[in-house]
Structure formats: structure tokens, C-alpha cells
CSV table of C-alpha atoms in Angstrom, one decimal:
chain,number,residue,atom,x,y,z
A,197,UNK,CA,93.4,96.3,124.9
A,198,UNK,CA,90.1,94.4,124.5
A,199,UNK,CA,89.5,94.6,128.3
A,200,UNK,CA,90.0,98.3,128.3
A,201,UNK,CA,87.6,98.7,125.4
A,202,UNK,CA,85.1,96.6,127.2
A,203,UNK,CA,85.3,98.8,130.3
A,204,UNK,CA,85.0,101.9,128.3
A,205,UNK,CA,82.0,100.6,126.4
A,206,UNK,CA,80.2,100.0,129.8
A,207,UNK,CA,80.5,103.7,130.7
A,208,UNK,CA,77.4,105.9,130.1
A,209,UNK,CA,79.8,108.5,128.5
A,210,UNK,CA,81.8,106.0,126.4
A,211,UNK,CA,84.1,107.6,123.9
A,212,UNK,CA,83.3,104.6,121.6
A,213,UNK,CA,81.3,101.4,121.8
A,214,UNK,CA,82.7,97.9,121.3
A,215,UNK,CA,80.0,95.3,122.1
A,216,UNK,CA,82.4,92.5,121.2
A,217,UNK,CA,85.3,93.5,123.5
A,218,UNK,CA,84.0,91.8,126.6
A,219,UNK,CA,83.8,88.4,124.9
A,220,UNK,CA,87.2,88.8,123.2
A,221,UNK,CA,88.9,89.8,126.5
A,222,UNK,CA,87.3,87.0,128.5
A,223,UNK,CA,88.4,86.1,132.0
A,224,UNK,CA,92.0,85.8,130.8
A,225,UNK,CA,92.0,89.4,129.6
A,226,UNK,CA,90.8,90.6,133.0
A,227,UNK,CA,93.4,88.5,134.8
A,228,UNK,CA,96.2,89.9,132.6
A,229,UNK,CA,95.0,93.5,133.1
A,230,UNK,CA,94.7,93.0,136.9
A,231,UNK,CA,98.2,91.6,137.1
A,232,UNK,CA,99.7,94.8,135.5
A,233,UNK,CA,98.9,97.7,137.9
A,234,UNK,CA,100.9,100.3,135.9
A,235,UNK,CA,98.7,99.7,132.8
A,236,UNK,CA,95.6,99.6,135.0
A,237,UNK,CA,96.5,103.0,136.4
A,238,UNK,CA,97.1,104.4,132.9
A,239,UNK,CA,94.2,102.7,131.1
A,240,UNK,CA,93.2,106.2,130.0
A,241,UNK,CA,96.1,106.1,127.5
A,242,UNK,CA,94.6,103.0,125.8
A,243,UNK,CA,91.2,104.6,125.6
A,244,UNK,CA,92.6,107.9,124.2
A,245,UNK,CA,94.7,106.1,121.7
A,246,UNK,CA,91.8,104.0,120.4
A,247,UNK,CA,89.7,107.2,120.2
A,248,UNK,CA,92.4,109.0,118.1
A,249,UNK,CA,92.8,106.0,115.8
A,250,UNK,CA,89.0,105.9,115.3
A,251,UNK,CA,88.9,109.6,114.4
A,252,UNK,CA,91.6,109.2,111.8
A,253,UNK,CA,90.0,106.1,110.3
A,254,UNK,CA,86.8,108.0,109.8
A,255,UNK,CA,88.6,110.9,108.3
A,256,UNK,CA,90.7,108.8,105.9
A,257,UNK,CA,87.5,107.0,104.7
A,258,UNK,CA,85.8,110.4,104.1
A,259,UNK,CA,89.0,111.4,102.3
A,260,UNK,CA,88.5,108.6,99.8
A,261,UNK,CA,90.7,105.8,101.1
A,262,UNK,CA,89.3,102.5,99.8
A,263,UNK,CA,91.6,100.0,101.5
A,264,UNK,CA,92.8,99.9,105.2
A,265,UNK,CA,95.5,97.5,106.2
A,266,UNK,CA,95.7,96.9,109.9
A,267,UNK,CA,99.2,95.5,110.8
A,268,UNK,CA,99.3,93.4,114.0
A,269,UNK,CA,95.5,93.8,114.2
A,270,UNK,CA,95.2,91.6,117.3
A,271,UNK,CA,91.7,91.8,118.7
A,272,UNK,CA,90.8,95.1,117.0
A,273,UNK,CA,87.1,95.3,116.1
A,274,UNK,CA,86.8,98.4,114.0
A,275,UNK,CA,85.4,96.6,110.9
A,276,UNK,CA,82.5,95.4,113.1
A,277,UNK,CA,82.0,98.3,115.6
A,278,UNK,CA,82.4,101.3,113.4
A,279,UNK,CA,80.0,102.7,110.7
A,280,UNK,CA,82.0,102.0,107.6
A,281,UNK,CA,80.9,101.9,103.9
A,282,UNK,CA,80.3,98.4,102.6
A,283,UNK,CA,82.6,99.2,99.6
A,284,UNK,CA,85.6,99.7,101.9
A,285,UNK,CA,88.1,96.9,102.0
A,286,UNK,CA,89.8,96.1,105.3
A,287,UNK,CA,92.7,93.7,105.7
A,288,UNK,CA,93.8,92.4,109.1
A,289,UNK,CA,97.4,91.0,109.4
A,290,UNK,CA,98.5,89.1,112.4
A,291,UNK,CA,99.8,85.7,113.6
A,292,UNK,CA,97.6,82.7,112.9
A,293,UNK,CA,96.9,81.9,116.6
A,294,UNK,CA,95.6,85.4,117.2
A,295,UNK,CA,93.3,85.5,114.2
A,296,UNK,CA,92.1,82.0,114.8
A,297,UNK,CA,91.1,82.9,118.3
A,298,UNK,CA,89.3,86.0,117.1
A,299,UNK,CA,87.3,84.0,114.5
A,300,UNK,CA,86.3,81.4,117.1
A,301,UNK,CA,84.9,84.0,119.4
A,302,UNK,CA,83.1,86.0,116.7
A,303,UNK,CA,81.6,83.0,114.9
A,304,UNK,CA,79.2,84.2,112.2
A,305,UNK,CA,79.3,87.9,113.2
A,306,UNK,CA,79.4,90.0,110.0
A,307,UNK,CA,81.6,93.1,109.6
A,308,UNK,CA,80.3,96.3,108.2
A,309,UNK,CA,82.8,96.3,105.2
A,310,UNK,CA,84.7,93.7,103.1
A,311,UNK,CA,87.1,92.0,105.5
A,312,UNK,CA,90.2,89.8,104.7
A,313,UNK,CA,92.4,88.2,107.3
A,314,UNK,CA,96.0,87.4,106.5
A,315,UNK,CA,97.9,85.1,108.8
A,316,UNK,CA,101.5,86.4,108.6
A,317,UNK,CA,104.5,87.0,110.8
A,318,UNK,CA,105.5,90.6,110.0
A,319,UNK,CA,109.1,89.9,111.0
A,320,UNK,CA,109.3,87.8,107.8
A,321,UNK,CA,110.5,90.5,105.4
A,322,UNK,CA,110.0,88.6,102.2
A,323,UNK,CA,106.5,87.5,103.2
A,324,UNK,CA,105.4,91.0,104.2
A,325,UNK,CA,106.9,92.6,101.1
A,326,UNK,CA,105.0,90.1,99.0
A,327,UNK,CA,101.8,91.0,100.8
A,328,UNK,CA,102.4,94.7,100.5
A,329,UNK,CA,103.0,94.3,96.8
A,330,UNK,CA,99.7,92.4,96.3
A,331,UNK,CA,97.7,94.9,98.4
A,332,UNK,CA,99.4,97.9,96.8
A,333,UNK,CA,98.4,96.6,93.3
A,334,UNK,CA,94.8,96.0,94.4
A,335,UNK,CA,93.7,99.4,95.5
A,336,UNK,CA,94.3,102.9,94.3
A,337,UNK,CA,94.3,104.6,97.7
A,338,UNK,CA,95.3,102.7,100.9
A,339,UNK,CA,96.0,103.6,104.5
A,340,UNK,CA,98.0,101.5,107.0
A,341,UNK,CA,97.3,101.2,110.7
A,342,UNK,CA,99.8,99.9,113.2
A,343,UNK,CA,98.3,100.5,116.6
A,344,UNK,CA,100.5,99.3,119.5
A,345,UNK,CA,103.1,97.7,117.1
A,346,UNK,CA,106.1,99.8,116.8
A,347,UNK,CA,107.0,100.0,120.4
A,348,UNK,CA,108.0,96.3,120.2
A,349,UNK,CA,110.3,96.7,117.3
A,350,UNK,CA,114.1,97.4,117.2
A,351,UNK,CA,115.0,100.7,115.6
A,352,UNK,CA,116.2,99.0,112.4
A,353,UNK,CA,113.1,96.8,112.3
A,354,UNK,CA,110.9,99.9,112.4
A,355,UNK,CA,112.9,101.6,109.7
A,356,UNK,CA,112.7,98.5,107.5
A,357,UNK,CA,109.0,98.3,107.9
A,358,UNK,CA,108.6,102.0,107.1
A,359,UNK,CA,110.7,101.6,104.0
A,360,UNK,CA,108.8,98.6,102.8
A,361,UNK,CA,105.5,100.4,103.2
A,362,UNK,CA,106.7,103.5,101.4
A,363,UNK,CA,107.7,101.4,98.3
A,364,UNK,CA,104.0,101.0,97.5
A,365,UNK,CA,102.7,104.1,95.7
A,366,UNK,CA,99.1,103.4,96.7
A,367,UNK,CA,99.9,103.3,100.4
A,368,UNK,CA,99.1,107.0,100.9
A,369,UNK,CA,98.8,107.2,104.7
A,370,UNK,CA,100.1,105.4,107.8
A,371,UNK,CA,98.8,105.9,111.3
A,372,UNK,CA,101.2,105.0,114.1
A,373,UNK,CA,101.6,105.6,117.8
A,374,UNK,CA,104.9,106.6,119.3
A,375,UNK,CA,106.4,107.1,122.8
A,376,UNK,CA,109.3,109.4,123.8
A,377,UNK,CA,112.6,108.1,125.3
A,378,UNK,CA,111.4,109.6,128.6
A,379,UNK,CA,108.2,107.6,128.6
A,380,UNK,CA,110.1,104.5,127.5
A,381,UNK,CA,112.3,104.8,130.5
A,382,UNK,CA,109.3,105.1,132.8
A,383,UNK,CA,107.6,102.1,131.1
A,384,UNK,CA,110.7,99.9,131.6
A,385,UNK,CA,111.0,100.9,135.2
A,386,UNK,CA,107.4,100.2,136.1
A,387,UNK,CA,106.6,97.2,133.9
A,388,UNK,CA,109.7,96.3,131.9
A,389,UNK,CA,110.5,93.1,133.7
A,390,UNK,CA,107.0,91.7,133.3
A,391,UNK,CA,107.0,92.5,129.6
A,392,UNK,CA,110.4,90.9,129.0
A,393,UNK,CA,109.2,87.8,130.8
A,394,UNK,CA,106.2,87.8,128.4
A,395,UNK,CA,108.6,88.0,125.4
A,396,UNK,CA,107.4,91.5,124.5
A,397,UNK,CA,110.1,94.0,125.7
A,398,UNK,CA,109.6,97.7,125.0
A,399,UNK,CA,112.1,98.7,122.4
A,400,UNK,CA,111.2,101.6,120.1
A,401,UNK,CA,111.2,105.2,121.2
A,402,UNK,CA,112.9,107.4,118.6
A,403,UNK,CA,114.6,110.5,119.9
A,404,UNK,CA,113.6,112.3,116.7
A,405,UNK,CA,109.9,111.7,117.3
A,406,UNK,CA,107.9,111.6,114.1
A,407,UNK,CA,110.8,113.0,112.2
A,408,UNK,CA,112.3,109.4,112.4
A,409,UNK,CA,110.2,108.5,109.4
A,410,UNK,CA,111.2,111.4,107.1
A,411,UNK,CA,114.2,109.8,105.5
A,412,UNK,CA,112.2,106.6,105.1
A,413,UNK,CA,109.6,108.1,102.8
A,414,UNK,CA,107.0,109.5,105.2
A,415,UNK,CA,106.0,113.0,106.3
A,416,UNK,CA,104.2,113.6,109.6
A,417,UNK,CA,101.1,115.7,108.8
A,418,UNK,CA,99.4,115.5,112.2
A,419,UNK,CA,100.7,114.6,115.7
A,420,UNK,CA,98.2,114.3,118.6
A,421,UNK,CA,99.1,113.9,122.2
A,422,UNK,CA,97.5,111.0,123.9
A,423,UNK,CA,97.6,112.8,127.3
A,424,UNK,CA,95.7,115.8,125.8
A,425,UNK,CA,93.2,113.6,124.1
A,426,UNK,CA,92.5,111.8,127.4
A,427,UNK,CA,92.1,115.1,129.1
A,428,UNK,CA,89.5,116.2,126.6
A,429,UNK,CA,87.6,112.9,127.1
A,430,UNK,CA,87.6,113.4,130.9
A,431,UNK,CA,89.6,110.3,131.6
A,432,UNK,CA,92.6,111.7,133.5
A,433,UNK,CA,93.1,112.0,137.3
A,434,UNK,CA,93.3,115.5,138.6
A,435,UNK,CA,97.1,115.9,138.5
A,436,UNK,CA,97.4,114.8,134.9
A,437,UNK,CA,94.3,116.8,134.0
A,438,UNK,CA,96.2,120.0,134.9
A,439,UNK,CA,99.3,118.8,133.1
A,440,UNK,CA,97.3,118.2,129.9
A,441,UNK,CA,96.2,121.9,129.9
A,442,UNK,CA,99.8,123.1,129.4
A,443,UNK,CA,100.9,124.1,125.9
A,444,UNK,CA,102.8,121.4,124.1
A,445,UNK,CA,106.2,122.0,122.4
A,446,UNK,CA,106.5,121.1,118.8
A,447,UNK,CA,110.0,119.8,119.4
A,448,UNK,CA,110.6,116.1,120.0
A,449,UNK,CA,109.8,115.2,123.6
A,450,UNK,CA,113.2,113.6,124.4
A,451,UNK,CA,113.4,112.9,128.2
A,452,UNK,CA,109.8,114.2,128.8
A,453,UNK,CA,107.3,111.4,129.2
A,454,UNK,CA,105.1,111.7,126.0
A,455,UNK,CA,103.0,109.5,123.8
A,456,UNK,CA,101.0,110.3,120.7
A,457,UNK,CA,99.3,109.2,117.6
A,458,UNK,CA,100.8,110.3,114.3
A,459,UNK,CA,99.3,110.5,110.8
A,460,UNK,CA,102.0,110.0,108.2
A,461,UNK,CA,101.7,110.8,104.5
A,462,UNK,CA,103.8,109.0,101.9
A,463,UNK,CA,106.3,111.3,100.2
A,464,UNK,CA,106.1,111.3,96.4
């Protein structure tokens, strides 16, 4: 993701600016991107997804959220590159080696808001529930981000995570990205072997779409198509640009290739 943010930043019409992305991606990031032609061809999806998450973060902060918890934060730089109030608390959760690398690259660079990093394997249920309880008790209004995470989880793992988050009353919102079974099939055909070899197979594409989360304590209040967002940004090739202009069904995409960003609200 960092390499795509770096390339977008270098455009005169950039949808966002991330002055740190190039250093974080490094030569290794470029090499990985160049070795995955399918993702290179569809880099517009990464840009549009980042843009949609950015917009929701801004809206949630304006709405009064005082804590944002970024699960599997990776090399995300929103606490540094976005204009955020200094009173906002931001918590990044990821594996130690990822956060250690990030800190080495950033050095003494200061974030715009209060930032905490938690080194944690989210597959450890007891550890993550303990973290959620601590964070849930520390802020009256929190939002969760999980950009690029759920696709790597088994269905029962995604359900367990959703349930654990919904147990915290102060976790009001959760922003996720989803793919349809149709897009999952395409991803597996075009790049599935490489991702499996890397130990990160694509797994989660609920046939219910955002309704998957309803019995787990969450209601979808907004669903945005990544294709349509990319079209509005002017990042699509001609064929897809025309496709993005077609009206979108409110029903789950099923066998149609589709991806989107979903704002979930915790059900009281």
C-alpha cells in the first residue's frame, strides 16, 4: 500500500498527500509491487480505498469521535499526514516487526495527534479482548478502522472479531472494506498462488455483503463502491470508467466483481 500512496502523492492531482510513503515503501516495496502485475493494473483500487477511508475518518472526527483504533495498521500514516485535532487519540495495532520497522523509518517525526502503538497479534483472542476492554474503558466515543484486514480472515475469525468489538459500548463505529465472492474468485485466479506462497491467502468475501455483520452487533449505515470512487477521482481506464457510471444495485454483489468501503454502526 505504501508504494501506491507514494505514487499517488507524486501526481499533480493527488487525491491525498503522504510525504512519508516513499521512504516507508523503499526499494523492497517497489520490487514487491512490480512483481504483482494484477495489483499494479488495479492500483486505482488501493487509491480509492485510501481516499474513502480518509473521508470517513474526517467525518467521524467531526462527529465527535475522540479515539480511533487502527487494527492491522501496517504502514498507515494518517496520524501524520492528515489534519487531525491534537486532542484526538489514535491507537495503531499490529505485529511487533511491522511497527518496529515503521518507527525506525520515521525516527523523531511527530504525529498530529496523540499516538499509541500496540504490538499485538490480533489472532490471539484473549490478548485482543483485553486490549479492547482497556481502550473501551478509556474513551467515551471510539471508531475502529480495519483497512485491508478482513480479506485475510476466515469467516469465523471475522465473525469473532466483529463480536469482540461490539462488546465495547464505546466502540460506536467500525470502518471496513469488503469484496464480493465474484471479485474473490477473480483475485484468486489472477494472484492467489502468489499470495498463498507469501502466507497471506485471500479468504473472506461474505455472500451477504455488509449484512454479514448484522447478527454480530453492527448495522451498515453507508456502503461506498471502490470502483465508483475511483471513477470520480479519474483513476480508471476507459472500459472501467464506463462501467463505473452504471447504477449500482443495493443487493449483495454475489458473483459480480465488487469491492467497497462500509461504515458500520454498533447496534445498541
